């Protein structure tokens, strides 16, 4: 018998005797997640575009009474939040997540950008100096900026403990708050088209609704991941028992 034929038959026999689940796992490739990335980038584009326009208006007005510290905080918030939203969208690609080099490098940029974005948002809310009718909107943003900061802190703590599942959950929660600007724009637009124009106080409640919607979606995504991991562990346990 030809040695090559013999080797081929042995390989076939070994493949046939391996568990079917293992063979499927070998054939399956991580999904690119392009649909989720595209959706997240679209949501990110709305607040990023709004931030760029706001930045342009702030720079174009040399006679503005905005304090230098407030101007710095606005610029820092817009730049950091843009980086955080756009780069963070690619972290939802399973194909990219398994590349440790990419995931770690992106994470080292994302976490500082997230802290700068949320802390500058807190500063702007605490030292709010805008029109009185926009005060409620500033407080709504403060209410959600604080937990985003906490989520980022917990994400750092869990990754230092190598608890990757918890780290991913906390980062997902923080990212959901960060891209709420896109959801808020959609909510306000739909409300205006169906109900009519809203005042500043009504807009504050619609913005809060955008935050809540994104946070609820994040929790559903985390729950789905947890269920998937449990099924995977149960399947592996059944194969080894």
mmCIF file of C-alpha atoms in Angstrom:
data_model
loop_
_atom_site.group_PDB
_atom_site.id
_atom_site.type_symbol
_atom_site.label_atom_id
_atom_site.label_comp_id
_atom_site.label_asym_id
_atom_site.label_seq_id
_atom_site.Cartn_x
_atom_site.Cartn_y
_atom_site.Cartn_z
ATOM 1 C CA UNK A 1 0.000 0.000 0.000
ATOM 2 C CA UNK A 2 1.267 3.467 -0.874
ATOM 3 C CA UNK A 3 2.499 5.208 2.309
ATOM 4 C CA UNK A 4 0.715 8.398 1.222
ATOM 5 C CA UNK A 5 -2.555 6.512 0.846
ATOM 6 C CA UNK A 6 -2.047 4.939 4.239
ATOM 7 C CA UNK A 7 -1.386 8.333 5.837
ATOM 8 C CA UNK A 8 -4.492 9.761 4.166
ATOM 9 C CA UNK A 9 -6.654 6.905 5.464
ATOM 10 C CA UNK A 10 -5.319 7.400 8.985
ATOM 11 C CA UNK A 11 -6.159 11.112 8.818
ATOM 12 C CA UNK A 12 -9.672 10.265 7.643
ATOM 13 C CA UNK A 13 -10.130 7.818 10.505
ATOM 14 C CA UNK A 14 -8.912 10.362 13.080
ATOM 15 C CA UNK A 15 -11.237 13.007 11.672
ATOM 16 C CA UNK A 16 -14.179 10.630 11.769
ATOM 17 C CA UNK A 17 -13.515 9.675 15.398
ATOM 18 C CA UNK A 18 -13.288 13.282 16.621
ATOM 19 C CA UNK A 19 -16.467 14.657 18.226
ATOM 20 C CA UNK A 20 -18.822 16.262 15.731
ATOM 21 C CA UNK A 21 -18.959 19.458 17.805
ATOM 22 C CA UNK A 22 -15.166 19.681 17.649
ATOM 23 C CA UNK A 23 -15.170 19.187 13.876
ATOM 24 C CA UNK A 24 -17.788 21.933 13.506
ATOM 25 C CA UNK A 25 -15.747 24.212 15.727
ATOM 26 C CA UNK A 26 -12.718 23.666 13.509
ATOM 27 C CA UNK A 27 -14.659 24.481 10.356
ATOM 28 C CA UNK A 28 -16.395 27.559 11.738
ATOM 29 C CA UNK A 29 -14.645 30.877 11.413
ATOM 30 C CA UNK A 30 -15.355 33.894 13.611
ATOM 31 C CA UNK A 31 -17.958 36.196 12.098
ATOM 32 C CA UNK A 32 -16.807 39.604 10.906
ATOM 33 C CA UNK A 33 -19.745 41.335 12.571
ATOM 34 C CA UNK A 34 -19.883 43.885 9.756
ATOM 35 C CA UNK A 35 -23.624 44.462 10.206
ATOM 36 C CA UNK A 36 -23.257 45.404 13.876
ATOM 37 C CA UNK A 37 -20.208 47.542 13.129
ATOM 38 C CA UNK A 38 -22.029 49.408 10.369
ATOM 39 C CA UNK A 39 -25.003 50.104 12.624
ATOM 40 C CA UNK A 40 -22.788 51.339 15.439
ATOM 41 C CA UNK A 41 -20.813 53.568 13.085
ATOM 42 C CA UNK A 42 -24.046 55.103 11.797
ATOM 43 C CA UNK A 43 -25.190 55.782 15.362
ATOM 44 C CA UNK A 44 -21.753 57.214 16.154
ATOM 45 C CA UNK A 45 -21.763 59.453 13.081
ATOM 46 C CA UNK A 46 -24.701 61.523 14.349
ATOM 47 C CA UNK A 47 -23.140 62.731 17.626
ATOM 48 C CA UNK A 48 -19.702 63.001 16.006
ATOM 49 C CA UNK A 49 -21.107 65.257 13.281
ATOM 50 C CA UNK A 50 -22.964 67.300 15.882
ATOM 51 C CA UNK A 51 -19.783 67.638 17.914
ATOM 52 C CA UNK A 52 -17.795 68.786 14.884
ATOM 53 C CA UNK A 53 -20.411 71.447 14.103
ATOM 54 C CA UNK A 54 -20.443 72.575 17.719
ATOM 55 C CA UNK A 55 -16.666 72.711 17.743
ATOM 56 C CA UNK A 56 -16.641 74.777 14.570
ATOM 57 C CA UNK A 57 -19.201 77.211 15.966
ATOM 58 C CA UNK A 58 -17.259 77.577 19.192
ATOM 59 C CA UNK A 59 -13.994 78.297 17.413
ATOM 60 C CA UNK A 60 -15.634 80.631 14.902
ATOM 61 C CA UNK A 61 -16.898 82.968 17.616
ATOM 62 C CA UNK A 62 -13.890 84.855 18.989
ATOM 63 C CA UNK A 63 -16.168 87.143 20.960
ATOM 64 C CA UNK A 64 -17.759 84.257 22.792
ATOM 65 C CA UNK A 65 -17.982 84.560 26.563
ATOM 66 C CA UNK A 66 -17.248 80.867 27.095
ATOM 67 C CA UNK A 67 -14.455 80.429 29.608
ATOM 68 C CA UNK A 68 -11.187 78.907 28.466
ATOM 69 C CA UNK A 69 -11.637 75.905 30.758
ATOM 70 C CA UNK A 70 -15.076 75.234 29.330
ATOM 71 C CA UNK A 71 -13.724 75.509 25.791
ATOM 72 C CA UNK A 72 -10.976 73.004 26.603
ATOM 73 C CA UNK A 73 -13.526 70.635 28.155
ATOM 74 C CA UNK A 74 -15.779 70.877 25.094
ATOM 75 C CA UNK A 75 -12.906 70.152 22.700
ATOM 76 C CA UNK A 76 -11.665 67.268 24.850
ATOM 77 C CA UNK A 77 -15.146 65.795 25.087
ATOM 78 C CA UNK A 78 -15.835 65.965 21.351
ATOM 79 C CA UNK A 79 -12.467 64.544 20.276
ATOM 80 C CA UNK A 80 -12.355 61.807 22.919
ATOM 81 C CA UNK A 81 -15.978 60.771 22.421
ATOM 82 C CA UNK A 82 -15.485 60.610 18.638
ATOM 83 C CA UNK A 83 -12.456 58.330 19.047
ATOM 84 C CA UNK A 84 -14.250 56.212 21.625
ATOM 85 C CA UNK A 85 -17.423 55.722 19.565
ATOM 86 C CA UNK A 86 -15.767 55.032 16.215
ATOM 87 C CA UNK A 87 -12.938 52.801 17.455
ATOM 88 C CA UNK A 88 -15.221 51.043 19.917
ATOM 89 C CA UNK A 89 -17.551 49.906 17.133
ATOM 90 C CA UNK A 90 -14.836 47.587 15.778
ATOM 91 C CA UNK A 91 -14.508 45.859 19.160
ATOM 92 C CA UNK A 92 -17.866 44.204 18.444
ATOM 93 C CA UNK A 93 -16.349 42.168 15.615
ATOM 94 C CA UNK A 94 -15.760 38.554 16.763
ATOM 95 C CA UNK A 95 -13.071 38.184 14.093
ATOM 96 C CA UNK A 96 -11.146 41.170 15.473
ATOM 97 C CA UNK A 97 -11.707 40.286 19.134
ATOM 98 C CA UNK A 98 -9.812 37.005 18.802
ATOM 99 C CA UNK A 99 -6.771 38.954 17.596
ATOM 100 C CA UNK A 100 -5.229 39.817 20.928
ATOM 101 C CA UNK A 101 -2.857 42.339 19.401
ATOM 102 C CA UNK A 102 -5.704 44.371 17.903
ATOM 103 C CA UNK A 103 -8.003 44.048 20.911
ATOM 104 C CA UNK A 104 -5.350 45.102 23.416
ATOM 105 C CA UNK A 105 -4.048 47.986 21.308
ATOM 106 C CA UNK A 106 -7.555 49.299 20.675
ATOM 107 C CA UNK A 107 -8.432 48.885 24.351
ATOM 108 C CA UNK A 108 -5.425 50.917 25.443
ATOM 109 C CA UNK A 109 -6.726 53.780 23.312
ATOM 110 C CA UNK A 110 -10.391 53.276 24.147
ATOM 111 C CA UNK A 111 -10.205 53.358 27.933
ATOM 112 C CA UNK A 112 -8.290 56.692 28.194
ATOM 113 C CA UNK A 113 -10.544 58.202 25.519
ATOM 114 C CA UNK A 114 -13.595 56.997 27.434
ATOM 115 C CA UNK A 115 -12.369 58.533 30.679
ATOM 116 C CA UNK A 116 -11.606 61.858 28.990
ATOM 117 C CA UNK A 117 -15.023 61.884 27.316
ATOM 118 C CA UNK A 118 -17.041 61.093 30.415
ATOM 119 C CA UNK A 119 -15.046 63.234 32.880
ATOM 120 C CA UNK A 120 -15.238 66.243 30.572
ATOM 121 C CA UNK A 121 -18.984 65.653 30.291
ATOM 122 C CA UNK A 122 -19.274 65.640 34.082
ATOM 123 C CA UNK A 123 -17.229 68.844 34.307
ATOM 124 C CA UNK A 124 -19.441 70.595 31.746
ATOM 125 C CA UNK A 125 -22.584 69.548 33.633
ATOM 126 C CA UNK A 126 -21.314 70.469 37.085
ATOM 127 C CA UNK A 127 -20.070 73.866 35.911
ATOM 128 C CA UNK A 128 -22.998 74.415 33.585
ATOM 129 C CA UNK A 129 -23.125 77.949 32.247
ATOM 130 C CA UNK A 130 -25.564 77.691 29.381
ATOM 131 C CA UNK A 131 -29.146 78.931 29.024
ATOM 132 C CA UNK A 132 -31.406 78.161 32.018
ATOM 133 C CA UNK A 133 -33.840 76.132 29.886
ATOM 134 C CA UNK A 134 -31.005 73.692 29.017
ATOM 135 C CA UNK A 135 -30.131 72.995 32.655
ATOM 136 C CA UNK A 136 -32.394 69.899 32.795
ATOM 137 C CA UNK A 137 -30.644 68.483 29.727
ATOM 138 C CA UNK A 138 -27.250 69.019 31.361
ATOM 139 C CA UNK A 139 -28.412 67.196 34.502
ATOM 140 C CA UNK A 140 -29.696 64.241 32.450
ATOM 141 C CA UNK A 141 -26.276 63.941 30.843
ATOM 142 C CA UNK A 142 -24.645 64.119 34.268
ATOM 143 C CA UNK A 143 -26.873 61.322 35.572
ATOM 144 C CA UNK A 144 -25.610 58.989 32.836
ATOM 145 C CA UNK A 145 -22.013 60.254 32.652
ATOM 146 C CA UNK A 146 -21.386 59.203 36.259
ATOM 147 C CA UNK A 147 -22.301 55.523 35.736
ATOM 148 C CA UNK A 148 -20.295 55.470 32.502
ATOM 149 C CA UNK A 149 -17.263 56.514 34.540
ATOM 150 C CA UNK A 150 -17.990 53.779 37.076
ATOM 151 C CA UNK A 151 -18.366 51.204 34.301
ATOM 152 C CA UNK A 152 -14.964 52.152 32.873
ATOM 153 C CA UNK A 153 -13.350 51.860 36.314
ATOM 154 C CA UNK A 154 -14.881 48.413 36.782
ATOM 155 C CA UNK A 155 -13.725 47.439 33.280
ATOM 156 C CA UNK A 156 -10.156 48.310 34.222
ATOM 157 C CA UNK A 157 -10.392 46.405 37.510
ATOM 158 C CA UNK A 158 -11.815 43.269 35.888
ATOM 159 C CA UNK A 159 -9.250 43.193 33.085
ATOM 160 C CA UNK A 160 -6.404 43.414 35.621
ATOM 161 C CA UNK A 161 -7.977 40.349 37.276
ATOM 162 C CA UNK A 162 -8.212 38.677 33.847
ATOM 163 C CA UNK A 163 -11.977 38.366 34.180
ATOM 164 C CA UNK A 164 -12.591 38.833 30.460
ATOM 165 C CA UNK A 165 -16.331 38.174 30.569
ATOM 166 C CA UNK A 166 -16.960 40.836 33.212
ATOM 167 C CA UNK A 167 -14.591 43.232 31.444
ATOM 168 C CA UNK A 168 -16.553 42.863 28.210
ATOM 169 C CA UNK A 169 -19.840 43.432 30.028
ATOM 170 C CA UNK A 170 -18.681 46.661 31.696
ATOM 171 C CA UNK A 171 -17.196 47.978 28.452
ATOM 172 C CA UNK A 172 -20.440 47.196 26.627
ATOM 173 C CA UNK A 173 -22.415 49.167 29.207
ATOM 174 C CA UNK A 174 -20.064 52.134 28.932
ATOM 175 C CA UNK A 175 -20.140 52.072 25.140
ATOM 176 C CA UNK A 176 -23.940 51.937 25.105
ATOM 177 C CA UNK A 177 -24.048 55.207 27.030
ATOM 178 C CA UNK A 178 -21.384 56.769 24.816
ATOM 179 C CA UNK A 179 -23.270 56.230 21.544
ATOM 180 C CA UNK A 180 -26.614 57.279 23.001
ATOM 181 C CA UNK A 181 -26.322 60.527 21.061
ATOM 182 C CA UNK A 182 -27.269 58.720 17.863
ATOM 183 C CA UNK A 183 -30.269 57.036 19.500
ATOM 184 C CA UNK A 184 -31.326 60.340 21.041
ATOM 185 C CA UNK A 185 -31.258 62.031 17.637
ATOM 186 C CA UNK A 186 -33.494 59.293 16.231
ATOM 187 C CA UNK A 187 -35.905 59.480 19.180
ATOM 188 C CA UNK A 188 -36.193 63.264 18.930
ATOM 189 C CA UNK A 189 -36.699 63.075 15.161
ATOM 190 C CA UNK A 190 -39.410 60.411 15.391
ATOM 191 C CA UNK A 191 -41.169 62.323 18.174
ATOM 192 C CA UNK A 192 -41.079 65.558 16.194
ATOM 193 C CA UNK A 193 -42.419 63.913 13.043
ATOM 194 C CA UNK A 194 -45.282 62.184 14.840
ATOM 195 C CA UNK A 195 -46.137 64.533 17.712
ATOM 196 C CA UNK A 196 -44.569 67.882 16.936
ATOM 197 C CA UNK A 197 -41.869 70.183 18.222
ATOM 198 C CA UNK A 198 -40.805 69.872 21.851
ATOM 199 C CA UNK A 199 -39.430 72.468 24.226
ATOM 200 C CA UNK A 200 -36.085 72.168 26.001
ATOM 201 C CA UNK A 201 -37.618 70.327 28.966
ATOM 202 C CA UNK A 202 -39.335 67.818 26.678
ATOM 203 C CA UNK A 203 -36.087 67.316 24.787
ATOM 204 C CA UNK A 204 -34.357 66.464 28.055
ATOM 205 C CA UNK A 205 -36.826 63.615 28.635
ATOM 206 C CA UNK A 206 -36.359 62.337 25.084
ATOM 207 C CA UNK A 207 -32.592 62.381 25.586
ATOM 208 C CA UNK A 208 -33.084 60.380 28.789
ATOM 209 C CA UNK A 209 -35.183 57.902 26.798
ATOM 210 C CA UNK A 210 -32.285 57.477 24.361
ATOM 211 C CA UNK A 211 -29.933 56.662 27.244
ATOM 212 C CA UNK A 212 -32.409 54.136 28.670
ATOM 213 C CA UNK A 213 -32.973 52.436 25.299
ATOM 214 C CA UNK A 214 -29.243 51.946 24.728
ATOM 215 C CA UNK A 215 -28.683 50.684 28.260
ATOM 216 C CA UNK A 216 -31.532 48.173 27.882
ATOM 217 C CA UNK A 217 -30.096 46.898 24.589
ATOM 218 C CA UNK A 218 -26.674 46.541 26.231
ATOM 219 C CA UNK A 219 -28.133 44.439 29.045
ATOM 220 C CA UNK A 220 -29.897 42.181 26.538
ATOM 221 C CA UNK A 221 -26.627 41.732 24.637
ATOM 222 C CA UNK A 222 -24.754 40.877 27.841
ATOM 223 C CA UNK A 223 -27.476 38.398 28.830
ATOM 224 C CA UNK A 224 -27.234 36.767 25.414
ATOM 225 C CA UNK A 225 -23.452 36.414 25.733
ATOM 226 C CA UNK A 226 -23.809 34.902 29.210
ATOM 227 C CA UNK A 227 -26.364 32.361 28.004
ATOM 228 C CA UNK A 228 -24.129 31.437 25.080
ATOM 229 C CA UNK A 229 -21.140 30.865 27.382
ATOM 230 C CA UNK A 230 -23.232 28.694 29.698
ATOM 231 C CA UNK A 231 -24.426 26.566 26.798
ATOM 232 C CA UNK A 232 -20.831 26.232 25.613
ATOM 233 C CA UNK A 233 -19.653 25.093 29.055
ATOM 234 C CA UNK A 234 -22.535 22.629 29.334
ATOM 235 C CA UNK A 235 -21.740 21.226 25.886
ATOM 236 C CA UNK A 236 -18.050 20.813 26.735
ATOM 237 C CA UNK A 237 -18.976 19.162 30.014
ATOM 238 C CA UNK A 238 -21.209 16.700 28.202
ATOM 239 C CA UNK A 239 -18.396 15.809 25.793
ATOM 240 C CA UNK A 240 -15.861 15.201 28.585
ATOM 241 C CA UNK A 241 -18.215 13.235 30.833
#
